[in-house]
Coordinates of C-alpha atoms and ligand atoms in Angstrom, one line a residue:
X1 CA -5.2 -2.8 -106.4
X2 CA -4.0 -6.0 -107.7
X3 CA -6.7 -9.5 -108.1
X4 CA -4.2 -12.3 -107.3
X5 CA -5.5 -15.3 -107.5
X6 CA -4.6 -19.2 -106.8
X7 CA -7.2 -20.1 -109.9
X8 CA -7.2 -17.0 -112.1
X9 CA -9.9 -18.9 -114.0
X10 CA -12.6 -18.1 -111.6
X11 CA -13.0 -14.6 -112.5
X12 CA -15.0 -15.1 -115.7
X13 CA -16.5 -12.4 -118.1
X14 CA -19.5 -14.3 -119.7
X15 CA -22.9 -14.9 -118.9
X16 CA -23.5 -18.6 -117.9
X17 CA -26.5 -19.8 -120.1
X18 CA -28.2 -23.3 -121.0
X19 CA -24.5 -24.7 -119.3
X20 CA -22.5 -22.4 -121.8
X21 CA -20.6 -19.3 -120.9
X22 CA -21.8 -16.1 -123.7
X23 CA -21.2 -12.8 -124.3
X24 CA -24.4 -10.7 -124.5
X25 CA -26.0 -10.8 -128.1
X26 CA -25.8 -7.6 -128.5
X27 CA -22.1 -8.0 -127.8
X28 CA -22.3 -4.8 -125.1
X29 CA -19.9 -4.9 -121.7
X30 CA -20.5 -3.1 -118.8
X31 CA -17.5 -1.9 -116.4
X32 CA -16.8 -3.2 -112.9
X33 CA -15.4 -0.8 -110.6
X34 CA -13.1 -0.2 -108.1
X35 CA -15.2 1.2 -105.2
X36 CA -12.7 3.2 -104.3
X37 CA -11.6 5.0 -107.0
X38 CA -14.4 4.5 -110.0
X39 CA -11.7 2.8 -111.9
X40 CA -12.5 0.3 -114.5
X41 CA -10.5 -3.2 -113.6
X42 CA -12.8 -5.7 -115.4
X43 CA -16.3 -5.8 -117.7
X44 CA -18.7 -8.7 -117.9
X45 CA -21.8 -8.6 -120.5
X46 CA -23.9 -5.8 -120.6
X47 CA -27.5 -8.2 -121.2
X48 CA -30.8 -7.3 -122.8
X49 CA -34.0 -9.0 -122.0
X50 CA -32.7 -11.5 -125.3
X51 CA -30.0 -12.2 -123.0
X52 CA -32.4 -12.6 -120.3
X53 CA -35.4 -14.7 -122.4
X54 CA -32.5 -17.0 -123.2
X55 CA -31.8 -17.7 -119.7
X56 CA -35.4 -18.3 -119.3
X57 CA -35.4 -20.7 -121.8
X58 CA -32.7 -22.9 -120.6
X59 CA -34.6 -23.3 -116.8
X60 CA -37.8 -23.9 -118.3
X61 CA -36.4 -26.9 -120.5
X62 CA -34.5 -28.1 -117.3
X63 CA -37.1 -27.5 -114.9
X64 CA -38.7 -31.0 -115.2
X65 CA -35.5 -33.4 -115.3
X66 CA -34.5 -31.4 -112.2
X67 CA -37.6 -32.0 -110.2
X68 CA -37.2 -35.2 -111.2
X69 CA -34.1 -36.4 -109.3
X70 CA -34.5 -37.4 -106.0
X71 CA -33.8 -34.8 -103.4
X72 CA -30.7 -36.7 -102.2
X73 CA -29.2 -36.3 -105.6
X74 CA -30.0 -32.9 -105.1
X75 CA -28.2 -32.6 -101.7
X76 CA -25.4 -34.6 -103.3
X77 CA -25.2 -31.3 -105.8
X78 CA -25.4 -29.0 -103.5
X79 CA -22.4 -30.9 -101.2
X80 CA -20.4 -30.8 -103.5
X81 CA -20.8 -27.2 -104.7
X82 CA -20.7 -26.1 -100.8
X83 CA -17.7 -28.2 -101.1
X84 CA -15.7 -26.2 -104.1
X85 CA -17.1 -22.8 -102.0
X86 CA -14.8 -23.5 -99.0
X87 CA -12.1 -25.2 -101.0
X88 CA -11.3 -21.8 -103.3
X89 CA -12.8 -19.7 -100.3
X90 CA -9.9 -17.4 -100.4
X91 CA -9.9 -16.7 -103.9
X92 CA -13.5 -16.3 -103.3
X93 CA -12.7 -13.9 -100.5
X94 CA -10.2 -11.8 -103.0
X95 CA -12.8 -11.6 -105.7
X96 CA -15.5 -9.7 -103.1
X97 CA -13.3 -7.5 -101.9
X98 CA -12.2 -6.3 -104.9
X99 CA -15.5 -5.7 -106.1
X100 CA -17.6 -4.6 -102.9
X101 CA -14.5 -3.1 -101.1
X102 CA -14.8 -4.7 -97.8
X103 CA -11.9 -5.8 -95.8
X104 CA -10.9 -8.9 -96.7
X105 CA -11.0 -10.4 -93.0
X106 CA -14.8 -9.7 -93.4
X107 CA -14.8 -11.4 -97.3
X108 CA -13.2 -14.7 -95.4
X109 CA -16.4 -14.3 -93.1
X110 CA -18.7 -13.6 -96.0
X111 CA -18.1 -16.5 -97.4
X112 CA -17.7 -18.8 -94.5
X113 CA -21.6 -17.3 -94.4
X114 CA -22.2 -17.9 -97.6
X115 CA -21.3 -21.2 -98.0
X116 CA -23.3 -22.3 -94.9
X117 CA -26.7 -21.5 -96.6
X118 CA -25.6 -23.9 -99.3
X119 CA -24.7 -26.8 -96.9
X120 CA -27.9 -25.9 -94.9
X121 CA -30.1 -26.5 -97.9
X122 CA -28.1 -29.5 -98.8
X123 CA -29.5 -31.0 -95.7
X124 CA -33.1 -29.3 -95.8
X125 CA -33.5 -30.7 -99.6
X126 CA -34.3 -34.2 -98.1
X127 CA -36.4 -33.1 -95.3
X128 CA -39.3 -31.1 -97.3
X129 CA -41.8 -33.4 -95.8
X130 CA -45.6 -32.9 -96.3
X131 CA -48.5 -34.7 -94.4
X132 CA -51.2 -37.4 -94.4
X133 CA -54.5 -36.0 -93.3
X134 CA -56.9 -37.7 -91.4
X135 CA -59.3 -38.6 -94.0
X136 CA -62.8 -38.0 -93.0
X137 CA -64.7 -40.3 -95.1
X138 CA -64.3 -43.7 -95.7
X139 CA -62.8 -45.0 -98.7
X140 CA -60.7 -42.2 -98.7
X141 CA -57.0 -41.4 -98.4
X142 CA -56.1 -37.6 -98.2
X143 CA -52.2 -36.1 -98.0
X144 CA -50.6 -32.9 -98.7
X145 CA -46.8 -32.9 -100.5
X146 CA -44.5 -30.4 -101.3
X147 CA -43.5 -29.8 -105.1
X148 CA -40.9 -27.4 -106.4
X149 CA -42.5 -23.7 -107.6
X150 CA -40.9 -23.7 -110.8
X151 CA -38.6 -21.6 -112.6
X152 CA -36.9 -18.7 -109.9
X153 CA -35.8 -15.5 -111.0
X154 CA -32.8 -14.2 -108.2
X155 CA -32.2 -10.5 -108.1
X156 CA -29.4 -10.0 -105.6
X157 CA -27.6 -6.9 -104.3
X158 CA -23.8 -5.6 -103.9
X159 CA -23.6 -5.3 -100.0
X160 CA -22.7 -9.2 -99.7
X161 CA -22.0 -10.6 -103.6
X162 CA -21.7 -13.8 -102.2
X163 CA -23.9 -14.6 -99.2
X164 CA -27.5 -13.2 -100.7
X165 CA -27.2 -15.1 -104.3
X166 CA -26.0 -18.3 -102.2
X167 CA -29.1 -18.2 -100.3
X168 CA -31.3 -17.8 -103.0
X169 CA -29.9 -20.4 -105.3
X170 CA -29.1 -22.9 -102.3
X171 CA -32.9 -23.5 -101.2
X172 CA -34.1 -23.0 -104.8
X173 CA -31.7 -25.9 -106.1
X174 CA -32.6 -27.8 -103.1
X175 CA -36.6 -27.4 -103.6
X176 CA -36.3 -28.9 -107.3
X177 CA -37.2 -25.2 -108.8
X178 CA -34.2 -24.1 -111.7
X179 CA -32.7 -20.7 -111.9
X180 CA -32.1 -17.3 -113.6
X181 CA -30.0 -15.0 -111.9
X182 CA -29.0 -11.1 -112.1
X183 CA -26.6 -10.1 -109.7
X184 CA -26.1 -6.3 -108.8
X185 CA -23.8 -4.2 -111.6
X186 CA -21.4 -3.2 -109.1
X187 CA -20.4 -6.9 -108.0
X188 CA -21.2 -9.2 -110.7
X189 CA -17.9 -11.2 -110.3
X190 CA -18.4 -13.1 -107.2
X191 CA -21.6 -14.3 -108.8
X192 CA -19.7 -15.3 -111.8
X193 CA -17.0 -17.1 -110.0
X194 CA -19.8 -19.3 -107.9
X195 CA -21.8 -20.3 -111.0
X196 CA -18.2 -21.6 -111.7
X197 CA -17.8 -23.4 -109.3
X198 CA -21.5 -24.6 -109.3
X199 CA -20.5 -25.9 -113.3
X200 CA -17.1 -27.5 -111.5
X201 CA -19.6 -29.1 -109.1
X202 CA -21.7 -30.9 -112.2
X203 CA -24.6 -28.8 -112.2
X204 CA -26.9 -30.0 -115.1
X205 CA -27.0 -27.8 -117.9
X206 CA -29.7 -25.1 -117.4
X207 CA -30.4 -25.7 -113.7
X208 CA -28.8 -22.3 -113.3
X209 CA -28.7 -19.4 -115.5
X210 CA -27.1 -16.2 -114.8
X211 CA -26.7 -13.2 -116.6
X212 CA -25.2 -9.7 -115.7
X213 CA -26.0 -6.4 -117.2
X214 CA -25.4 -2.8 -116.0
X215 CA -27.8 -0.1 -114.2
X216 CA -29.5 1.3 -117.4
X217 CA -30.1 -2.4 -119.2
X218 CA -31.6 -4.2 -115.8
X219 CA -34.8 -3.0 -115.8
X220 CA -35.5 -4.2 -119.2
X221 CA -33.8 -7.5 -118.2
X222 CA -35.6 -8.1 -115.2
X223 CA -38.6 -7.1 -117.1
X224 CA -38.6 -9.7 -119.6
X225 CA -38.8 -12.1 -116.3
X226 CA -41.5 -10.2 -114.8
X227 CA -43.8 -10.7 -118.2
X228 CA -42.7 -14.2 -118.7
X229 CA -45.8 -17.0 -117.1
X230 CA -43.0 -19.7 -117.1
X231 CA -41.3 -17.5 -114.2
X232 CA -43.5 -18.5 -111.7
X233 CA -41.1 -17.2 -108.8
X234 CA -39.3 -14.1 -107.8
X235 CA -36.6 -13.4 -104.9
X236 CA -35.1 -10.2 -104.6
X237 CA -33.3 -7.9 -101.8
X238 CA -32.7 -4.5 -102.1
X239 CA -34.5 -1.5 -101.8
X240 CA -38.4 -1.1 -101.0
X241 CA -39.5 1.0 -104.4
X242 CA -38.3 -1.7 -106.3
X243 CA -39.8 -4.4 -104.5
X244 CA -42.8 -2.9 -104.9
X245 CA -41.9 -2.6 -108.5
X246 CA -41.2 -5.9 -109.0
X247 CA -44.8 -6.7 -106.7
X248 CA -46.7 -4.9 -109.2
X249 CA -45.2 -6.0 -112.2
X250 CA -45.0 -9.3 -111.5
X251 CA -49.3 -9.2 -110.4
X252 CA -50.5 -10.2 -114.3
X253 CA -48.3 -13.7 -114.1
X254 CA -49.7 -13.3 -110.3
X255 CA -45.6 -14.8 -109.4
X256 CA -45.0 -16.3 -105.9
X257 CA -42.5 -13.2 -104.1
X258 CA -39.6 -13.2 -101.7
X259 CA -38.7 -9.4 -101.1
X260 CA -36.4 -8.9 -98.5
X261 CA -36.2 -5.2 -98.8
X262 CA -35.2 -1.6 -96.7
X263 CA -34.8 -1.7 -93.1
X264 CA -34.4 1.7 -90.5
X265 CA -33.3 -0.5 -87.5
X266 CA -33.7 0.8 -84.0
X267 CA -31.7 -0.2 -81.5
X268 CA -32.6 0.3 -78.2
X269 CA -30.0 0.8 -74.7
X270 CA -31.9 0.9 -71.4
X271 CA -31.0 2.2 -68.5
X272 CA -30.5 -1.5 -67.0
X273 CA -28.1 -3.3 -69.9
X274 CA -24.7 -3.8 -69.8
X275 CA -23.2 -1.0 -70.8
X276 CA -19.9 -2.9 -72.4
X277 CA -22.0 -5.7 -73.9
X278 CA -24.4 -3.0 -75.6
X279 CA -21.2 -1.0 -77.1
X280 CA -19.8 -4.2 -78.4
X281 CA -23.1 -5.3 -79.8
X282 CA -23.8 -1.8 -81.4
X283 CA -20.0 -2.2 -83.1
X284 CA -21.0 -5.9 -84.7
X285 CA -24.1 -4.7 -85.7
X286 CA -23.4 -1.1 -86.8
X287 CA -20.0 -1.1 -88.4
X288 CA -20.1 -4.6 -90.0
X289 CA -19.6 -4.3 -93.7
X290 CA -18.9 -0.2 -93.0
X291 CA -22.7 0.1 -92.4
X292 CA -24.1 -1.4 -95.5
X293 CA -26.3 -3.9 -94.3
X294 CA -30.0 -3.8 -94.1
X295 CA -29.8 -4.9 -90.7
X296 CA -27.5 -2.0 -89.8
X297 CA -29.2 -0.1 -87.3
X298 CA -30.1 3.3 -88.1
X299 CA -31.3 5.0 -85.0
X300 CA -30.1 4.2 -81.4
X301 CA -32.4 5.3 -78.8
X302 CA -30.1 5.3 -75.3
X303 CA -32.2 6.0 -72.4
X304 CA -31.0 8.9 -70.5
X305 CA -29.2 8.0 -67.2
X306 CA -26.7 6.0 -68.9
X307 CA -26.9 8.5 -72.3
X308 CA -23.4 10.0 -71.3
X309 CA -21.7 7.2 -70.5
X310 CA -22.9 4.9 -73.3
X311 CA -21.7 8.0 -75.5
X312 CA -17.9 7.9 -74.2
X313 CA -17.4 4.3 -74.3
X314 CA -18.9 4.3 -78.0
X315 CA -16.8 7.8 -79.3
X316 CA -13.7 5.1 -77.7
X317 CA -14.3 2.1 -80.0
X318 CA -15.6 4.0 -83.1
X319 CA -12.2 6.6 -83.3
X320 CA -10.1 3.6 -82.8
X321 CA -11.5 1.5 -85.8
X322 CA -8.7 1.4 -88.8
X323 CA -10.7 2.6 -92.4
X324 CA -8.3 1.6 -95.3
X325 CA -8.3 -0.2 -98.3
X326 CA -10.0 -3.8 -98.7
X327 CA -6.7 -5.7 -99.4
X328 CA -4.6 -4.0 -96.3
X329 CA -4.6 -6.3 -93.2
X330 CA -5.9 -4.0 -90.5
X331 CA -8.2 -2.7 -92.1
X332 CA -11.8 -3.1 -90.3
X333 CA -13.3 -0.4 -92.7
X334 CA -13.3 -0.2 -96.3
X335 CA -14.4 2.0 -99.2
X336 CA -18.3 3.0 -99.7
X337 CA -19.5 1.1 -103.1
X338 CA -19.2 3.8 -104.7
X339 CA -19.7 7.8 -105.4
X340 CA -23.1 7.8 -104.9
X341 CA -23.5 5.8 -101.7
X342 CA -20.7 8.5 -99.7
X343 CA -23.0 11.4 -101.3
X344 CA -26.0 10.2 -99.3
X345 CA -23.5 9.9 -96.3
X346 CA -22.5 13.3 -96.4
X347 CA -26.2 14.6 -97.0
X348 CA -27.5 12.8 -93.7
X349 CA -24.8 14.0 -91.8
X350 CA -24.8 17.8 -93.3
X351 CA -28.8 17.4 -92.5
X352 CA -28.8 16.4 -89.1
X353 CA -26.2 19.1 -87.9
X354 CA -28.4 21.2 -89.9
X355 CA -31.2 19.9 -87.5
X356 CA -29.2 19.9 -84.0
X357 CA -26.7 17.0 -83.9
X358 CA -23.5 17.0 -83.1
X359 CA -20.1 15.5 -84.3
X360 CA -18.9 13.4 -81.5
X361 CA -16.1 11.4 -83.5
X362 CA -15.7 11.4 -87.4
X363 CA -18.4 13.3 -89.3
X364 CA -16.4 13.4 -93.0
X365 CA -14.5 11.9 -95.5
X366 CA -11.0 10.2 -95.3
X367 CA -8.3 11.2 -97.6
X368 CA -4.6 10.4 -97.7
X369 CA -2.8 8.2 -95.4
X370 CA -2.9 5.4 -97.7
X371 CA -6.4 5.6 -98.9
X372 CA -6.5 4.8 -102.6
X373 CA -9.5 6.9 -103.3
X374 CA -12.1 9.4 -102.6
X375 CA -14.9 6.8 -101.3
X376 CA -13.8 6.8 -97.9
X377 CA -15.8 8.0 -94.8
X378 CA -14.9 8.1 -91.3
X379 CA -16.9 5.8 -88.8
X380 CA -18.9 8.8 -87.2
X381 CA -21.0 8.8 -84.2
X382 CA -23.7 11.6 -84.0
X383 CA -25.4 12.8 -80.7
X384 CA -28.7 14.7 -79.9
X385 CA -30.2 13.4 -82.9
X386 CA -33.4 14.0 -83.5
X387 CA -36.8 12.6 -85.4
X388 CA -36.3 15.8 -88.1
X389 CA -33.4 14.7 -89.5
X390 CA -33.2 12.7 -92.7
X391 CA -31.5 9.5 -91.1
X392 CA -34.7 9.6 -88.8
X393 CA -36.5 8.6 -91.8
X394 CA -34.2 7.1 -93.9
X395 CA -31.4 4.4 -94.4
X396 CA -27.6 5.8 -94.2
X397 CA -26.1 2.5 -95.3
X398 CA -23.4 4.1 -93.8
X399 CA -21.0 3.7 -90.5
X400 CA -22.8 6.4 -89.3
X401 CA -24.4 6.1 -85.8
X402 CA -26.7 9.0 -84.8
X403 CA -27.7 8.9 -81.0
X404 CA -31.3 10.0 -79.8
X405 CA -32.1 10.4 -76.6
X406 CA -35.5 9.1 -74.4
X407 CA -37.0 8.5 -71.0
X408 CA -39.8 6.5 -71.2
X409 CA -40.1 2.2 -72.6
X410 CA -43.7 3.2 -74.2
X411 CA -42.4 6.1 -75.7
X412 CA -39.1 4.8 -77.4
X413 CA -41.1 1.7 -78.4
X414 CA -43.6 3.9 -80.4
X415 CA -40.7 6.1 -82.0
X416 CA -38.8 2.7 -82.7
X417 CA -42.0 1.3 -84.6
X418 CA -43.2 5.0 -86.4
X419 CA -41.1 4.0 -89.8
X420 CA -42.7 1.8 -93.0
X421 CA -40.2 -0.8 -92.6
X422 CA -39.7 -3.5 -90.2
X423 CA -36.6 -5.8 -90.8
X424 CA -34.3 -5.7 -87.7
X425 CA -34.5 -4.3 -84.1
X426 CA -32.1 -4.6 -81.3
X427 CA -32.6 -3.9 -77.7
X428 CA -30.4 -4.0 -74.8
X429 CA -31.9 -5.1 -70.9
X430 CA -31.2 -7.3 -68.0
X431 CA -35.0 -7.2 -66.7
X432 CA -36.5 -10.0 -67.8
X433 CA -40.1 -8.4 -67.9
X434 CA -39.2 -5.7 -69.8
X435 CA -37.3 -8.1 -72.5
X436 CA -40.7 -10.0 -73.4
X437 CA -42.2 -6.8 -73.0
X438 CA -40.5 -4.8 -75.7
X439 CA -39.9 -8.3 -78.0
X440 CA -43.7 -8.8 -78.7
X441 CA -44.1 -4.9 -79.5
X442 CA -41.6 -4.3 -81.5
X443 CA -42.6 -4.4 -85.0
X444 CA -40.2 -6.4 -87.0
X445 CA -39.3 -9.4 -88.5
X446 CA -35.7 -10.0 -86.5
X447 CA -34.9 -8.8 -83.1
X448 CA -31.4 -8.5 -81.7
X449 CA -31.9 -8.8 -77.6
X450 CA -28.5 -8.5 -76.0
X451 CA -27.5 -9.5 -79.3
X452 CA -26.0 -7.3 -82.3
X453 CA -25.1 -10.5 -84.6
X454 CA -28.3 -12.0 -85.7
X455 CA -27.6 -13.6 -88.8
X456 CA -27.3 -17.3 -89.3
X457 CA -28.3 -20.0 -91.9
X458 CA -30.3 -21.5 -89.5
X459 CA -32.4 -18.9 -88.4
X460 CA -35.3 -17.2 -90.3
X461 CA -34.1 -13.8 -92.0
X462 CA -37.0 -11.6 -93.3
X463 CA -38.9 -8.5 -92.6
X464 CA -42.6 -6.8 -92.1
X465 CA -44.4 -4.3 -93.5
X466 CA -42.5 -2.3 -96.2
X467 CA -39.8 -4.6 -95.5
X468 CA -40.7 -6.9 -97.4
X469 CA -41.9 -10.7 -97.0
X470 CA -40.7 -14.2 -97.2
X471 CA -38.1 -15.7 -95.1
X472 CA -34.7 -16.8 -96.0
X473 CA -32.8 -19.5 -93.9
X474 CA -34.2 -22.1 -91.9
X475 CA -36.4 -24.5 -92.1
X476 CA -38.8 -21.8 -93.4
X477 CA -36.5 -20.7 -96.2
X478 CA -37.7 -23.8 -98.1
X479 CA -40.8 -23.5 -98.1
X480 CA -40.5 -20.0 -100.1
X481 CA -39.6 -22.2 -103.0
X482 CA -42.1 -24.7 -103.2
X483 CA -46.1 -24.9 -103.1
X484 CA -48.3 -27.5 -101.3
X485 CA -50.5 -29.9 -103.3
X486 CA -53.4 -31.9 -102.0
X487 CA -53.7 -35.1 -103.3
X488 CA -57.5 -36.8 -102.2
X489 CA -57.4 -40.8 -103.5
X490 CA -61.1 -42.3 -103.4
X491 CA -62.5 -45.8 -103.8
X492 CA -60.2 -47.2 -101.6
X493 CA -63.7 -49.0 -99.2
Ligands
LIG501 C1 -28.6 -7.7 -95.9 O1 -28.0 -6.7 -95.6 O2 -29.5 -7.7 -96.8 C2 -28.4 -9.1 -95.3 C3 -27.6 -9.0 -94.0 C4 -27.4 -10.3 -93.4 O3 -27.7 -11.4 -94.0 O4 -27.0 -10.3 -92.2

C-alpha cells in the first residue's frame, strides 16, 4: 500500500528536540508497520532515556519564556497550528491510515476531531480565569489565579495517532506548560507530521519536544521522565497496568496525573427503546475504529422481550459492513493494529463458545478477496454470552459484540457496574424515570443515553475507578494543566 502524499515532507523520520529534528544518539531506528501485513514501510528513532533527558531539557529552558507570553499569543499559536491541521488534513488523513489501518473515511473524521481540540484550547487559553475572594479582614485583598503546571510529559496510544496527542498538547500549550512527547511505536508518524506542522506554525523552540522509540526502549524512556523533578506533569491513555505504573513511579517527584486508561463498557437496551435508534447507536459506538476504542462497548445487556428482535436487526447491519483495506473506498473496517491485537480477538471468541455463546454473524478471520494481509477479522456478533467468559472481564478492542441477556433494571445495573473500570456506559430508554434512574447509578465517567457518539472537544472525556482520572476536553480539560495559587496582599487599611 502506497503513502501518496500532496507534501511528502510531512512524513519525517527524526525526533523533534530543542526546535531541531535528530536521530536518536545512539543512532538506533525502530520499524513502523503495516497493520496489515507486519511489513516494514518506514523507521523513525529508536530513543533512549538520553534521547528522552534531552527533550526534557529543551522544555525546562522554555518553560518560563512560554508562560511568559500572554495567553492570546498563545491562542494566536495554537490558530494557526489548528490552521495548518485542516489545511494538509488529507495528507494527515493518509498518514493515519497507513499507520493505524483505519479506513480512510474514518482518518478524514479523526482529524476533523483532532483538530477541534486544538481550536477549542485556542479559545479556552484566554479564558483560564481565577477569582477574587472576599477578603475577611480589613486591609486585606485575597485572589486565587491560575498558573501553568510546568513541564508535561504526553504518552499517547495507536487507536487514534492524531486525536489523543492533539488533545494533550492543545490544552498544555494553551495553559503555558511546555512539552515532551512519546507517541505509541506502532503510529509514530502522524505524531511526527503534527509536530511539523506545529514548527510550520512558529512554535518556539523547545515548547514541544517529541521523541519516538519502540516497545523494548519506552519504558526506559518514559522512565527517565518519571525520575526527572522538572516533569512536574504526566498525561497518558492506554492501558490500566501502566497507568498504575506510571502512578507509582511518578509518587517520589509526587507528578500531577491525567490517566485516561481501560474501559469494559456496558451498554444497556431496555425493553422500552427504540429498537432502530439502539442498533444504529450500538453500530457508531461499537464498530467505530473496528472496535478499538476505549469507549467501545464491551458487553451489551438487551432486556429480554425485545432480545430476539434486537438480535436480527443487529446480525443485519453487522454482515453488511464492508472489512477491507484502509486505502479502499468502501471500506468501513480495516485491519487490527497488528498480530497481537487479532490473537486476543480470536481467544475471546474461542473462550466464550467455549463458555456457551454462539456465532450469530462473523466469528473469524478474513482472508482473500482483496485483503492484503492476515490482520483481518470479521465484525462478529455473539449471543447468550455470559459473565464466565473472558470478554465479561476484559477488553476485546475488537468489533466484537457479545450479547447477554437480563430481566430486571437492578439487576443489569449491578452486572453493568461489577468490573474495575469505569469510562463509558450507554443505555437505551424512552421512560423518562428510568433514564435519571439508571444515569446516577451507573458508575462511570461518560454515559451514552440514546446516544452511541459521545465524544466531542467540548465535552469532558475521562473515567472512574481503574479507569483512570482527569478529564480531557472542555472547560475542565484546562484545568488538568495548570495549579491554583493564592495570592493574600496585606497593609492595604
Ligand atoms: C479512546 O479510545 O481512548 C478515545 C476515544 C474517543 O476520544 O472517543
Amino acid at each position: 500500500m502506497s503513502l501518496t502524499l500532496t507534501r511528502p515532507e510531512l512524513v519525517r523520520s527524526h525526533n523533534f528536540i530543542a526546535g531541531l529534528w535528530r536521530d536518536a544518539l545512539s543512532g538506533g531506528r525502530h520499524p513502523v508497520s503495516d497493520p496489515a501485513t507486519g511489513a516494514e514501510f518506514a523507521n523513525v528513532p529508536d530513543s533512549a532515556a538520553a534521547d528522552a533527558q534531552a527533550a526534557a531539557d529543551a522544555a525546562h529552558a522554555a518553560f518560563d519564556s512560554w508562560r511568559d507570553r500572554t495567553a492570546r499569543e498563545r491562542a494566536q499559536f495554537l490558530k494557526r497550528w489548528h490552521a495548518a491541521i485542516v489545511a494538509n488534513g488529507e495528507d494527515l488523513a493518509r498518514i493515519i491510515s497507513r499507520e493505524q489501518g483505519k479506513p480512510l473515511a474514518e482518518a478524514r473524521g479523526e482529524v476533523a476531531y483532532g483538530a477541534s481540540y486544538v481550536e477549542w484550547f485556542a479559545e479556552e487559553a484566554v479564558r483560564a480565569y481565577g477569582d477574587m475572594i472576599p477578603a475577611l479582614m480589613p486591609g486585606k485583598r485575597m485572589m486565587a489565579v491560575k498558573e501553568p503546571v510546568g513541564v508535561v510529559a504526553a504518552v499517547t496510544p495507536w487507536n487514534f495517532p492524531l486525536a489523543m496527542i492533539a488533545r494533550k498538547i492543545a490544552p498544555a500549550l494553551a495553559a503555558g506548560c511546555t512539552v515532551v512527547a512519546k507517541p505509541a511505536e506502532d503510529t509514530p508518524l502522524t505524531a511526527l507530521a503534527l509536530v511539523r506542522l506545529a514548527e510550520e506554525a512558529g512554535l518556539p523552540a523547545g515548547v514541544l519536544n517529541i521523541v519516538t522509540a519502540s516497545r523494548g526502549q519506552t519504558p526506559a524512556t518514559v522512565a527517565s521522565w518519571l525520575a526527572d523533578p522538572r516533569v512536574r506533569k504526566i498525561t497518558f491513555t492506554g492501558s490500566t497496568p501502566v497507568g498504575k505504573y506510571l502512578a507509582r513511579e511518578s509518587a517520589d517527584t509526587l507528578k500531577k496525573l491525567s490517566l485516561e486508561l481501560g474501559g469494559n463498557a456496558p451498554f444497556i437496551v431496555f425493553d422500552d427503546a427504540d429498537l432502530d435508534a439502539a442498533v444504529t447507536g450500538l453500530m457508531a459506538a461499537k464498530f467505530r475504529n473496528g472496535g478499538q476504542t476505549c469507549v467501545c462497548p464491551n458487553r451489551v445487556y438487551v432486556q429480554s422481550g425485545i432480545y430476539d428482535a434486537f438480535a436480527r436487526k443487529l446480525v443485519e447491519r453487522v454482515a453488511a459492513l464492508r472489512v477491507g483495506p484502509a486505502t479502499r473506498d468502501d471500506s468501513q473496517i480495516g485491519p487490527m493494529i497488528n498480530a497481537r491485537a487479532v490473537e486476543k480477538i480470536e481467544r475471546h471468541v474461542e473462550d466464550a463458545l467455549a463458555h456457551g455463546a454462539t456465532v450469530l454473524t462473523g466469528g473469524r478471520r478474513l482472508s482473500g478477496d482483496g485483503l492484503d494481509g492476515p490482520n483481518y477479522y470479521a465484525p462478529t456478533v455473539l449471543g447468550d454470552a455470559n459473565r464466565e467468559m473472558a470478554l465479561f472481564s476484559e477488553e476485546t478492542f475488537g468489533p466484537v459484540a457479545p450479547l447477554f441477556k437480563f430481566d430486571d433494571d437492578a439487576d443489569v445495573i449491578r452486572e453493568a457496574n461489577d468490573t474495575p473500570f469505569g469510562l463509558a456506559a450507554y443505555f437505551y430508554s424512552t421512560d423518562v424515570r428510568r433514564i435519571w434512574r439508571v444515569a446516577s447509578r451507573l458508575e462511570s465517567g461518560v454515559i451514552g443515553i440514546n446516544e452511541g457518539a459521545v465524544s466531542s472537544e467540548a465535552a469532558p472525556f475521562g473515567g472512574v475507578k481503574e479507569s483512570g482520572y482527569g478529564r480531557e476536553g472542555s472547560r475542565y480539560g484546562l484545568d488538568d494543566y495548570m495549579h491554583v495559587k493564592y495570592l493574600c496582599q496585606g497593609g492595604l487599611a
